[in-house]
Tab-separated table of C-alpha atoms and ligand atoms in Angstrom:
chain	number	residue	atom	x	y	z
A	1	UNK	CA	-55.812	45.911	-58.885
A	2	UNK	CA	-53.328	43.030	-60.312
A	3	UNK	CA	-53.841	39.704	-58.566
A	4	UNK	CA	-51.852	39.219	-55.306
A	5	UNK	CA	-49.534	36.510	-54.360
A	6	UNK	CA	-50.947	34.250	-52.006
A	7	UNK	CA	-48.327	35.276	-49.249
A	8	UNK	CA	-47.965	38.926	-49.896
A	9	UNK	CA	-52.192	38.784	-48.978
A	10	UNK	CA	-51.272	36.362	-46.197
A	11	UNK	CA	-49.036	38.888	-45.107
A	12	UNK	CA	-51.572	41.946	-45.610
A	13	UNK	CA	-54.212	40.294	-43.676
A	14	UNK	CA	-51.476	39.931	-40.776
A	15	UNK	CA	-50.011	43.083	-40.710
A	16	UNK	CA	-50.512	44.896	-37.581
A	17	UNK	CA	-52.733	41.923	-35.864
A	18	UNK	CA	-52.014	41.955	-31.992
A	19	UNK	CA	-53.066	39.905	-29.425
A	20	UNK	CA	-56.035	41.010	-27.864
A	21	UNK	CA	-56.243	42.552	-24.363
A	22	UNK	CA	-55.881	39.858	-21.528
A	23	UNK	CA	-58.521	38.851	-18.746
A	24	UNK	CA	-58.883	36.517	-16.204
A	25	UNK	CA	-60.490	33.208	-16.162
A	26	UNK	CA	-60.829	30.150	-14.033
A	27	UNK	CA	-59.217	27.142	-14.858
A	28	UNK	CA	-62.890	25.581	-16.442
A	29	UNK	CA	-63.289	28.548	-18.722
A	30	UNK	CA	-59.836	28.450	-20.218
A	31	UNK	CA	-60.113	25.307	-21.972
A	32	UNK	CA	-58.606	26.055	-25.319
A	33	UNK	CA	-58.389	30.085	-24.464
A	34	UNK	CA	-55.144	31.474	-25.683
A	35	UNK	CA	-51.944	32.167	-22.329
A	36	UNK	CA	-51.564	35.804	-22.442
A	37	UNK	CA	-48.457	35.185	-20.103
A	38	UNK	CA	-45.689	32.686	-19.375
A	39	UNK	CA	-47.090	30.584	-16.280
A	40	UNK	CA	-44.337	30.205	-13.729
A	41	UNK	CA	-44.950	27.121	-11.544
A	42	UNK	CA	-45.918	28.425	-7.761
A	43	UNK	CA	-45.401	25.356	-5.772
A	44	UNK	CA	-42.493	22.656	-6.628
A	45	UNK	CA	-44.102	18.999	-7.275
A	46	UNK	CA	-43.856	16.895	-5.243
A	47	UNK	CA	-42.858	19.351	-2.525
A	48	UNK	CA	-41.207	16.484	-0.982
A	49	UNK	CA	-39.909	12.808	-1.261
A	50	UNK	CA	-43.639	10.722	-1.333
A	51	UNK	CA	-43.954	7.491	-2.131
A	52	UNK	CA	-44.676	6.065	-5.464
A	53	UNK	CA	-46.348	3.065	-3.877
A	54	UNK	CA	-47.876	1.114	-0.857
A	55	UNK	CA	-46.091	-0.663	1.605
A	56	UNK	CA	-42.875	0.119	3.716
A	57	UNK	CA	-40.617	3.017	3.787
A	58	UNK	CA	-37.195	1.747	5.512
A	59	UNK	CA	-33.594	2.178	5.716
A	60	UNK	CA	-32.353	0.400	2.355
A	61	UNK	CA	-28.944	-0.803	4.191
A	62	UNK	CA	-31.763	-2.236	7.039
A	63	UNK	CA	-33.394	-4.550	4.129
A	64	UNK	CA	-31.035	-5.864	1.384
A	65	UNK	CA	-31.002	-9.117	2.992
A	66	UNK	CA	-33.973	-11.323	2.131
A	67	UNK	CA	-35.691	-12.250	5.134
A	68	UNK	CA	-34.049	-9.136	7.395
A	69	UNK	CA	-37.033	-8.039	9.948
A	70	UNK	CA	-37.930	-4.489	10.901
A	71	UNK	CA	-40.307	-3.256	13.338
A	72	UNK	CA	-43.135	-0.979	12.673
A	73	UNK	CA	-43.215	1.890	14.742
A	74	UNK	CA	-46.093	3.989	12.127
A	75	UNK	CA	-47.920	5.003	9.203
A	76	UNK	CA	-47.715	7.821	6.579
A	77	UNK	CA	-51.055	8.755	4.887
A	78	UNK	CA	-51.301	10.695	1.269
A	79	UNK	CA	-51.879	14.097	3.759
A	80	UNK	CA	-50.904	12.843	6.951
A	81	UNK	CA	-47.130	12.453	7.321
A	82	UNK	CA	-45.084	10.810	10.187
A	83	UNK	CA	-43.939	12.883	12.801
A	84	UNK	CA	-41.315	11.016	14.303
A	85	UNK	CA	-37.725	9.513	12.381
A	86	UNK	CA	-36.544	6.156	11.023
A	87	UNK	CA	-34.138	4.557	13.335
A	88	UNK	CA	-32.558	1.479	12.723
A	89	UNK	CA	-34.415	-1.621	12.392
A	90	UNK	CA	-37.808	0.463	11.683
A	91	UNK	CA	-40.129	0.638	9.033
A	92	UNK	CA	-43.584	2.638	8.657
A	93	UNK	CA	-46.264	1.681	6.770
A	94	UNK	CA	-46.686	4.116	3.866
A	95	UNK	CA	-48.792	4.792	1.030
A	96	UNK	CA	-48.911	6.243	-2.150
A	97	UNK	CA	-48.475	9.633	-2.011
A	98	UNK	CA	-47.463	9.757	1.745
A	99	UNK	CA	-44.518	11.773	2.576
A	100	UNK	CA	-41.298	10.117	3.109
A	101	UNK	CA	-40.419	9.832	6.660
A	102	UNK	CA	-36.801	11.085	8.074
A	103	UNK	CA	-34.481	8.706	7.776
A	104	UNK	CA	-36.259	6.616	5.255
A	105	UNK	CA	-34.273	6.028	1.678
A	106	UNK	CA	-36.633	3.312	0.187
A	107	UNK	CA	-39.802	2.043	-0.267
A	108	UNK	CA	-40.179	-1.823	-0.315
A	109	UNK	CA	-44.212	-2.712	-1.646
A	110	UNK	CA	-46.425	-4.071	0.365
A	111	UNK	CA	-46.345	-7.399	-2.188
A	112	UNK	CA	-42.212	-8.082	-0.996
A	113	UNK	CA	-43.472	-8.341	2.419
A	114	UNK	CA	-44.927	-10.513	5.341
A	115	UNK	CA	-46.331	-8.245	8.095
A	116	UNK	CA	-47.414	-9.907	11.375
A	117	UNK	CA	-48.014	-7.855	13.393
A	118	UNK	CA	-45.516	-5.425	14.258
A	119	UNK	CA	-43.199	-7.581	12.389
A	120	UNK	CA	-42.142	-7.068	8.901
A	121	UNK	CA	-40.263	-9.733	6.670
A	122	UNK	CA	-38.824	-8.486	3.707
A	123	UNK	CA	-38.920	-10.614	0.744
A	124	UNK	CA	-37.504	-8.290	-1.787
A	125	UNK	CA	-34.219	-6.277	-1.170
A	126	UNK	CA	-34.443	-2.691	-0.886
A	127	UNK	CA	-32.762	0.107	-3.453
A	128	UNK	CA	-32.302	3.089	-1.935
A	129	UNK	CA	-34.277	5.522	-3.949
A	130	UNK	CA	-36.826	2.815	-5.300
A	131	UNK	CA	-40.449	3.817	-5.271
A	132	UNK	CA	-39.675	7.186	-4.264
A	133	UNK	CA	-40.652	10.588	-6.130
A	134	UNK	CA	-38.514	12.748	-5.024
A	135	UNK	CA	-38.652	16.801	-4.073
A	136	UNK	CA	-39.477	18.557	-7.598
A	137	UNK	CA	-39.394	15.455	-9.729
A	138	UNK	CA	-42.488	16.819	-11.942
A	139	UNK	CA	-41.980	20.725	-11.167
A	140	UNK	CA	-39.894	23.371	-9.173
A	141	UNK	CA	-41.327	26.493	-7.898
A	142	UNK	CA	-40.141	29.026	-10.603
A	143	UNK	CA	-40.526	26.599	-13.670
A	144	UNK	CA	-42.288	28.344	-16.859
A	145	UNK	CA	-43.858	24.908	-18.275
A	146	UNK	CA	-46.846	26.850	-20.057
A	147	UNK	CA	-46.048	29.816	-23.007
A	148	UNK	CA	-47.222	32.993	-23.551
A	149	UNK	CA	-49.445	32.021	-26.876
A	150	UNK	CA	-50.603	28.611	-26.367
A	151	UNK	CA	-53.838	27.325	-27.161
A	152	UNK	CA	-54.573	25.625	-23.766
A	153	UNK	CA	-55.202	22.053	-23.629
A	154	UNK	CA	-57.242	19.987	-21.152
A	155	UNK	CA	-53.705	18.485	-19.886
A	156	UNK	CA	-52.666	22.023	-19.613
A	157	UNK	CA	-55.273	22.565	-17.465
A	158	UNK	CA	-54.846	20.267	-15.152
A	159	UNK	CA	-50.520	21.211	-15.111
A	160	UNK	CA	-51.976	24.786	-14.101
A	161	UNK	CA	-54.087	23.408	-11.105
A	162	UNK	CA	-51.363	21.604	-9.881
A	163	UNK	CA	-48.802	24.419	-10.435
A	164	UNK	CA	-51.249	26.137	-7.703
A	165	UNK	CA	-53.332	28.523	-10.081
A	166	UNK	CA	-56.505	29.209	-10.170
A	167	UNK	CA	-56.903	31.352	-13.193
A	168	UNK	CA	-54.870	32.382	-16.223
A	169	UNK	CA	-54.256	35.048	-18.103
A	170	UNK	CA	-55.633	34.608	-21.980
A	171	UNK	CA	-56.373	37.047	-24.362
A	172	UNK	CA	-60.015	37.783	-25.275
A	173	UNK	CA	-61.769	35.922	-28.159
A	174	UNK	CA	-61.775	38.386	-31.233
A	175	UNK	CA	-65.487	39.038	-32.418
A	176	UNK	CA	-65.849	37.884	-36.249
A	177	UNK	CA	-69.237	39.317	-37.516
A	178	UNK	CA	-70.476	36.742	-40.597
A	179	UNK	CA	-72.853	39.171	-43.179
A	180	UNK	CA	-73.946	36.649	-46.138
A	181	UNK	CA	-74.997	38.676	-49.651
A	182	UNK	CA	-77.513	37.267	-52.205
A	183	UNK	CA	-80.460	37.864	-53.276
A	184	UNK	CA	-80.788	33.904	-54.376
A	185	UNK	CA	-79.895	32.664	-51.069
A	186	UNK	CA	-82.333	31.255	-48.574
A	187	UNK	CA	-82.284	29.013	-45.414
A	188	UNK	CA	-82.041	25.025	-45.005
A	189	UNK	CA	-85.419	23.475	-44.556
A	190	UNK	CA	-87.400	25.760	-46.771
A	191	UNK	CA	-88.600	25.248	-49.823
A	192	UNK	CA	-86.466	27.201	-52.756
A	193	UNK	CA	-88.009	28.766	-55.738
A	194	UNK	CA	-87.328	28.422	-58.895
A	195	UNK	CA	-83.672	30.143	-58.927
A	196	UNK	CA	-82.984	30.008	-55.515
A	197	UNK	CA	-80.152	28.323	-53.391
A	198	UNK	CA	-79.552	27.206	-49.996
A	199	UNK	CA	-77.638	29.520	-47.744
A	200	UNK	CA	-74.436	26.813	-46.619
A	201	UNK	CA	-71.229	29.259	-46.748
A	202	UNK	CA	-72.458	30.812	-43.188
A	203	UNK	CA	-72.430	27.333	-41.250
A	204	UNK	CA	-68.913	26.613	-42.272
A	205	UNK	CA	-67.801	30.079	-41.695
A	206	UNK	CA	-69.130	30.179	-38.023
A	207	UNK	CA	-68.140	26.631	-37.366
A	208	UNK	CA	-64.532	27.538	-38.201
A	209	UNK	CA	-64.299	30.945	-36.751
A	210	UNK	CA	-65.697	29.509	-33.207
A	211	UNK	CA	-63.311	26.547	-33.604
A	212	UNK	CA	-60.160	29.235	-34.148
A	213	UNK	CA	-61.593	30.298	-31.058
A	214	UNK	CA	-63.269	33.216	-32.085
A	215	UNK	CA	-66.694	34.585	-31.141
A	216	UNK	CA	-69.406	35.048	-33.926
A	217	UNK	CA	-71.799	37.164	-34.592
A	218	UNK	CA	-74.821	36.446	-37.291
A	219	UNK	CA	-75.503	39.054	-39.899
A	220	UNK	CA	-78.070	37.476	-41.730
A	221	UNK	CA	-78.457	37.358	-45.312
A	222	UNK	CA	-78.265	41.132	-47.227
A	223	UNK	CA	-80.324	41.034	-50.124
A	224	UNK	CA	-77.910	42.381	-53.328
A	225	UNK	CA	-78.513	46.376	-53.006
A	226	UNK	CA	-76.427	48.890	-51.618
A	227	UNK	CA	-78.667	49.736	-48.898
A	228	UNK	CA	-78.720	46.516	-47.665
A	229	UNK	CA	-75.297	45.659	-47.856
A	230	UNK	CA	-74.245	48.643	-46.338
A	231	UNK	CA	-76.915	48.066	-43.672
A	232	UNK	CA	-75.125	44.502	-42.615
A	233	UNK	CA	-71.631	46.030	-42.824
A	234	UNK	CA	-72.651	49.308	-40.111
A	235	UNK	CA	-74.581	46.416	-38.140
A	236	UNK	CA	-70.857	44.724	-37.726
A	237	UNK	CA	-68.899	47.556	-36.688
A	238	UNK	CA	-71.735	48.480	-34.203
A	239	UNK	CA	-71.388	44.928	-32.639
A	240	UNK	CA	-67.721	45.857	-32.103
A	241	UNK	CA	-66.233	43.052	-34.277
A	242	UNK	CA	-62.982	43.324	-34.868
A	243	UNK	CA	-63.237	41.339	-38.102
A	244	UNK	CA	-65.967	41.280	-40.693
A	245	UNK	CA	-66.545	38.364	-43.195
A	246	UNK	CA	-68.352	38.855	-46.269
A	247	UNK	CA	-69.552	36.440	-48.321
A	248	UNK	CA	-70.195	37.087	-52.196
A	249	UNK	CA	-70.945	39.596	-53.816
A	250	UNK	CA	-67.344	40.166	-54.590
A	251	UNK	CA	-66.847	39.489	-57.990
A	252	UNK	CA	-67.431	42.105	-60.708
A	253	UNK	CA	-71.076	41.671	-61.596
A	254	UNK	CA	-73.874	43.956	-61.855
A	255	UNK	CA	-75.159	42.540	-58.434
A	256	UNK	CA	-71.271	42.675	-56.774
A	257	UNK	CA	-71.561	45.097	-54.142
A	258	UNK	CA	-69.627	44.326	-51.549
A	259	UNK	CA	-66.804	46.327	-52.086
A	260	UNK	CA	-68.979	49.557	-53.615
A	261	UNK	CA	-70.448	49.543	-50.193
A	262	UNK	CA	-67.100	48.843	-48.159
A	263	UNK	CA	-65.792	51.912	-50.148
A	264	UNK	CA	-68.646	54.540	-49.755
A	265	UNK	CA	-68.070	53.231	-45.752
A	266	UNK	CA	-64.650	54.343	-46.217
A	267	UNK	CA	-62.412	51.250	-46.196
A	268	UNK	CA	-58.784	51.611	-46.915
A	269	UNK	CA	-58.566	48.497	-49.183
A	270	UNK	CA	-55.187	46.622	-48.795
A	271	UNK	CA	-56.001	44.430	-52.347
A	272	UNK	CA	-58.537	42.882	-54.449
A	273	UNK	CA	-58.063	39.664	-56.294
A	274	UNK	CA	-55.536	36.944	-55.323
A	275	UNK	CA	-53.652	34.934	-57.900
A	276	UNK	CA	-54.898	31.746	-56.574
A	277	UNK	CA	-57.561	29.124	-57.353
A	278	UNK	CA	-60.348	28.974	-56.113
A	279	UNK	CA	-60.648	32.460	-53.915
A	280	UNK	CA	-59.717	34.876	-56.749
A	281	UNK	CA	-62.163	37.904	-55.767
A	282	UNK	CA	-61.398	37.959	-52.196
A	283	UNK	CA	-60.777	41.219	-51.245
A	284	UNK	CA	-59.301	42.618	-47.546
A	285	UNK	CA	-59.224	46.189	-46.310
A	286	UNK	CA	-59.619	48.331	-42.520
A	287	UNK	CA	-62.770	50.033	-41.718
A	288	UNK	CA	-61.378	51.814	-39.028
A	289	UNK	CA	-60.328	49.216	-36.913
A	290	UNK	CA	-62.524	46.407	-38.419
A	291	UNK	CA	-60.375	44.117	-40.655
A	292	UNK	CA	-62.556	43.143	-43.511
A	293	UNK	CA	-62.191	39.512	-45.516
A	294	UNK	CA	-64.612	39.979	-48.273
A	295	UNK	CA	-65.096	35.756	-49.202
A	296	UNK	CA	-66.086	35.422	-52.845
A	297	UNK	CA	-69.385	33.630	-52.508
A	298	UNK	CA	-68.846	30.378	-54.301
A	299	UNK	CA	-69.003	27.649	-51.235
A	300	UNK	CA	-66.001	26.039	-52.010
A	301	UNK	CA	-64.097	29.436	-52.551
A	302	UNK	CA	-65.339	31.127	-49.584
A	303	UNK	CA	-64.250	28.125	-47.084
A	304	UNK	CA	-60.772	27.675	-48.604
A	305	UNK	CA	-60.201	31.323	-48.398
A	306	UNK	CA	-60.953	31.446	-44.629
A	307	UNK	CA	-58.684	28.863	-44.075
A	308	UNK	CA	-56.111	30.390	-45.497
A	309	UNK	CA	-56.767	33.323	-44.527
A	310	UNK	CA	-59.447	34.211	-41.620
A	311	UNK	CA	-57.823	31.403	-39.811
A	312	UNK	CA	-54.196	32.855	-39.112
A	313	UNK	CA	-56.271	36.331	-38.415
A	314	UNK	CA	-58.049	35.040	-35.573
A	315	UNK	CA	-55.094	32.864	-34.531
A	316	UNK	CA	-52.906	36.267	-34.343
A	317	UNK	CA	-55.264	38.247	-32.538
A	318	UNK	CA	-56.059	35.544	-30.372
A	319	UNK	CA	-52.245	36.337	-29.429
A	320	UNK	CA	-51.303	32.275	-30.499
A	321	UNK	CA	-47.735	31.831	-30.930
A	322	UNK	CA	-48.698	29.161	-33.887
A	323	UNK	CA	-50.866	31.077	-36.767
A	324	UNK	CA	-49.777	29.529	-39.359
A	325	UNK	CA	-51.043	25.746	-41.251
A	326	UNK	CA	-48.611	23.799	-41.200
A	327	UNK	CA	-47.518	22.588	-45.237
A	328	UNK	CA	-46.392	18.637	-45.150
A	329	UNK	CA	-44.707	16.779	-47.799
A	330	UNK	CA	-46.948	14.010	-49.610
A	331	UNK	CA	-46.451	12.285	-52.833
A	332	UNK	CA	-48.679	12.830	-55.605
A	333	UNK	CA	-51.517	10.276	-56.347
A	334	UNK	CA	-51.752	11.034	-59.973
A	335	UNK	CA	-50.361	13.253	-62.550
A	336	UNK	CA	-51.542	16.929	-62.093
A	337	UNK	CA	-51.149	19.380	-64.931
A	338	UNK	CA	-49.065	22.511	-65.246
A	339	UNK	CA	-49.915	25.786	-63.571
A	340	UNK	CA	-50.821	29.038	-64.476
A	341	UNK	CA	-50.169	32.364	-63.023
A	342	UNK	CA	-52.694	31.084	-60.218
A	343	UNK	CA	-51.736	28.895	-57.295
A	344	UNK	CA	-54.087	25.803	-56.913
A	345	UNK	CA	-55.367	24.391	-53.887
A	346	UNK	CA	-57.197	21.336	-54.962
A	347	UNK	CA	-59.432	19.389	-52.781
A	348	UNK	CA	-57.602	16.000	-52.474
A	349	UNK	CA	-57.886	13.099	-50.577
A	350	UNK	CA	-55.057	11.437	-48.389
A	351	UNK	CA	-53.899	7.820	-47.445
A	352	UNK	CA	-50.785	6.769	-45.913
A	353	UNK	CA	-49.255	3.745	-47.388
A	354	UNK	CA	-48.002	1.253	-45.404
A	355	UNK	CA	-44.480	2.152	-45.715
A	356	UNK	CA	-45.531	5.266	-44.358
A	357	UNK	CA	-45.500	7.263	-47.555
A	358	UNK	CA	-48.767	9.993	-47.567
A	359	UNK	CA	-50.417	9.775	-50.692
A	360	UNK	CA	-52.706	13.047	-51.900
A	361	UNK	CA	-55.311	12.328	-54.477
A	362	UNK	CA	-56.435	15.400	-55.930
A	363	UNK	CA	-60.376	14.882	-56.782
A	364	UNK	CA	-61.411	15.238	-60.581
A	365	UNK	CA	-63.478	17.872	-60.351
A	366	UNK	CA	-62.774	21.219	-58.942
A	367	UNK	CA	-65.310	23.361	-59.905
A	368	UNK	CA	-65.425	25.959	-56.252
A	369	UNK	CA	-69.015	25.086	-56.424
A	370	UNK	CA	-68.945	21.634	-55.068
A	371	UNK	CA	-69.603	21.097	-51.601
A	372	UNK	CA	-69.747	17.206	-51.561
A	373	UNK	CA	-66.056	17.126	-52.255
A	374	UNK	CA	-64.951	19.448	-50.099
A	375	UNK	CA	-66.392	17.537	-47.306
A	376	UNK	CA	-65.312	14.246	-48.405
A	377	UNK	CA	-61.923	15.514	-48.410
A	378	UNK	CA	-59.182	15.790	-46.126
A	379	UNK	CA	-56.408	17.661	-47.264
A	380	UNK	CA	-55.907	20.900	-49.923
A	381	UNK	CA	-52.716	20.044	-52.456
A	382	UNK	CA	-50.718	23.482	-53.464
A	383	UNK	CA	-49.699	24.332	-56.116
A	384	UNK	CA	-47.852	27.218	-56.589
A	385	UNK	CA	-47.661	29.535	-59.608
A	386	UNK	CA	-46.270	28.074	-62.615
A	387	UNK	CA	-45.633	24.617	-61.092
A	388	UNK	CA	-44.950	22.760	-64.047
A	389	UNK	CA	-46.935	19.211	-64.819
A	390	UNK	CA	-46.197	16.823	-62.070
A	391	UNK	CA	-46.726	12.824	-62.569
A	392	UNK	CA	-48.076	10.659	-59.865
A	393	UNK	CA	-45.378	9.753	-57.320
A	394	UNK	CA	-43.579	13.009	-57.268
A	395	UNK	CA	-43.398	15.183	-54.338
A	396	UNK	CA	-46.008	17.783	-53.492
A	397	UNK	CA	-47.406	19.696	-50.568
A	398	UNK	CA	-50.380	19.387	-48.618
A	399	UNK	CA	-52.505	21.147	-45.857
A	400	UNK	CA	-54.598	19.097	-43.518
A	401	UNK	CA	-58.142	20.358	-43.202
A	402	UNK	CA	-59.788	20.325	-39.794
A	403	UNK	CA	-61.049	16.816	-38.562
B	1	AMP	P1	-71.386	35.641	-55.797
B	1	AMP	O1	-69.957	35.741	-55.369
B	1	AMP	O2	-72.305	36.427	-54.938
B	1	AMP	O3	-71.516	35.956	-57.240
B	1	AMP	O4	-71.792	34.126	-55.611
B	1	AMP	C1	-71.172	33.105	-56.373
B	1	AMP	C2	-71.969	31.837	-56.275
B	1	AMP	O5	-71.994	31.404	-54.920
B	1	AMP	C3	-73.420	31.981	-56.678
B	1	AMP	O6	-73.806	30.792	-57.338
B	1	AMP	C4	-74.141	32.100	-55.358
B	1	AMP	O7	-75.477	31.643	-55.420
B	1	AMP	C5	-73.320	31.223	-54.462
B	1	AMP	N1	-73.396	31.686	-53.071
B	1	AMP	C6	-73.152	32.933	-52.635
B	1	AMP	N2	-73.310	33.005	-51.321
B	1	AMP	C7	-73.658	31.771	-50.906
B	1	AMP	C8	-73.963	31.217	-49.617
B	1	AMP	N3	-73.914	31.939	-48.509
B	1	AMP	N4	-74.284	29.905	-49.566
B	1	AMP	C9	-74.300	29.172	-50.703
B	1	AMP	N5	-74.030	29.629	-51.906
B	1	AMP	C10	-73.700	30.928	-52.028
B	2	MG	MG1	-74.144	37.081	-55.051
């Protein structure tokens, strides 16, 4: 298969992805779950006038003279209103969050006042309308403030609760099965053997999937045989996932078998190869309904591939209205050579200067083997296809990675 354009595999991985069925949860378990449904407001906020502050509600025309007395004839509680009306002359004692009696148009604070007894002095005019929140002022019954396909946030949350809900609609988490290949690989804290190499690709992959919101599910490490490769990719569509993640194994090496296996499974293979650096040999295809990202197993190739790509998946089928990165504008930090047929995302780093200009510093070395750079940076620079050389200062773009 020719190499793909980045956004014709972007769009390959996306085709078809739906938002996942919806289900209820409480307001504590939807903390970052994705609105299956507009949420109408089912209460208005405040549901009437209540006071912004402490001290008086009066008649404004009663107090606009400094030193005009009124007589109190109550008090209004956050949850226990007055009963009776405002006549002339009168004030009630109010506080925050205490309905507004009839007849009252201002509140003058406790602070503008001198209270003996029943007598109150007031030592600050009254504006009708001051210190007031009126009827609806944050919300009205009816009022869709949260979207079908956002990502809820703690203030969310707490907008919900006082929109009178309980629960919410979100879609379910999609399952993302992780199956590592490698016969080299084994785990952090052991001691390797002559040849071997620490398993990291896994810890990045899960930490990014559950981020995305997804749920993960641990494969293990297949040892580079058929068998065992085919093993870990039955083991993933028993577990129901509806997204499988390979990683390595995909090149074309004697000991590649990822995608031998996927085919004798039967997977209808969308592409092979991307024209982009690093990531080349990731390959994506359906078994059945299990969308497959085979990661090429290179650390640095397999993470920037699931960013780009495993990301917007989950995002989609987490039914998010936002699955895409967002690309910003930066200015180069040194020259960068031309292009090939290949785009480049190179691990750079990023300041902001202090006229606000963002400055990305692509690091020196971009071999797709080196961790330590990847995690010291903060941003990948693209490059598309061809770009031609580019000297420090000119324009580029830049995606943030995940803080
Ligand atoms: P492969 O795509 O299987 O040929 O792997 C390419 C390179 O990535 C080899 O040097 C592997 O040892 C390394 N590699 C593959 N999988 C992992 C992993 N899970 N963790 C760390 N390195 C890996
Ligand atoms: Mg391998």
């Amino acid at each position: 298969m020719a190499l793909m354009p980045v956004s014709d595999a972007l769009a390959a991985v996306l085709a078809g992805a739906e938002p996942l069925p919806e289900a209820m949860v409480s307001l504590n378990e939807a903390y970052h779950r994705v609105l299956a449904r507009d949420v109408p407001a089912l209460r208005t906020q405040p549901p009437e006038a209540m006071s912004a502050m402490d001290g008086y509600a009066v008649r404004a025309s009663d107090a606009t003279k400094l030193d005009s007395t009124l007589t109190l004839i109550g008090e209004v509680a956050a949850g226990r209103p007055f009963a009776g009306t405002l006549g002339p002359g009168e004030a009630v004692r109010i506080f925050t969050g205490g309905v507004i009696p009839n007849g009252a148009d201002a509140v003058v604070i406790q602070e503008d006042t001198v209270a003996d007894g029943k007598r109150i002095t007031i030592k600050e005019a009254a504006i009708a309308g001051r210190h007031i929140r009126p009827a609806g002022v944050d919300f009205s019954e009816g009022d869709v403030l949260l979207r079908k396909g956002t990502r809820l946030t703690e203030r969310d949350l707490a907008l919900a609760a006082a929109m009178n809900h309980p629960q919410l609609a979100v879609c379910r988490r999609p399952k993302v099965a992780i199956l590592a290949t490698g016969d080299e690989l084994v785990m952090p804290g052991t001691t390797p053997a002559h040849g071997q190499i620490v398993y990291s690709n896994g810890y990045a992959l899960h930490a990014l999937a559950r981020s995305e919101g997804a749920d993960t599910i641990d494969l293990g490490i297949a040892a580079d045989t058929l068998e065992a490769t085919t093993a870990g990719i039955r083991r993933a569509r028993e577990s129901g996932a509806e997204i499988l993640v390979t990683s390595g194994g995909a090149s074309v090496g004697d000991h590649d078998l990822v995608q031998q296996a996927l085919r004798d499974e039967g997977i209808a293979m969308a592409f092979w190869k991307i024209a982009m650096r690093p990531g080349k040999p990731m390959m994506h295809g359906r078994l059945g309904a299990m969308r497959v990202i085979g990661l090429p197993g290179n650390p640095v190739s397999s993470y920037v591939c699931a960013f780009l790509f495993l990301v917007p998946l989950i995002r989609a089928l987490s039914g998010r209205s936002m699955i895409h990165h967002r690309q910003e504008r930066a200015v180069l930090g040194r020259d960068v050579d031309a292009n090939d047929m290949r785009a480049d995302y190179l691990r750079a780093h990023l300041e902001t200067r202090d006229d606000g200009t963002l400055v990305a510093l692509p690091v020196k070395h971009q071999d797709s083997s080196l961790l330590a750079n990847l995690a010291a940076a903060q941003a990948l620079l693209v490059r598309a296809p061809f770009a031609p050389k580019a000297e420090a200062g000119s324009p580029c773009e830049v995606l943030r990675l995940p803080v």
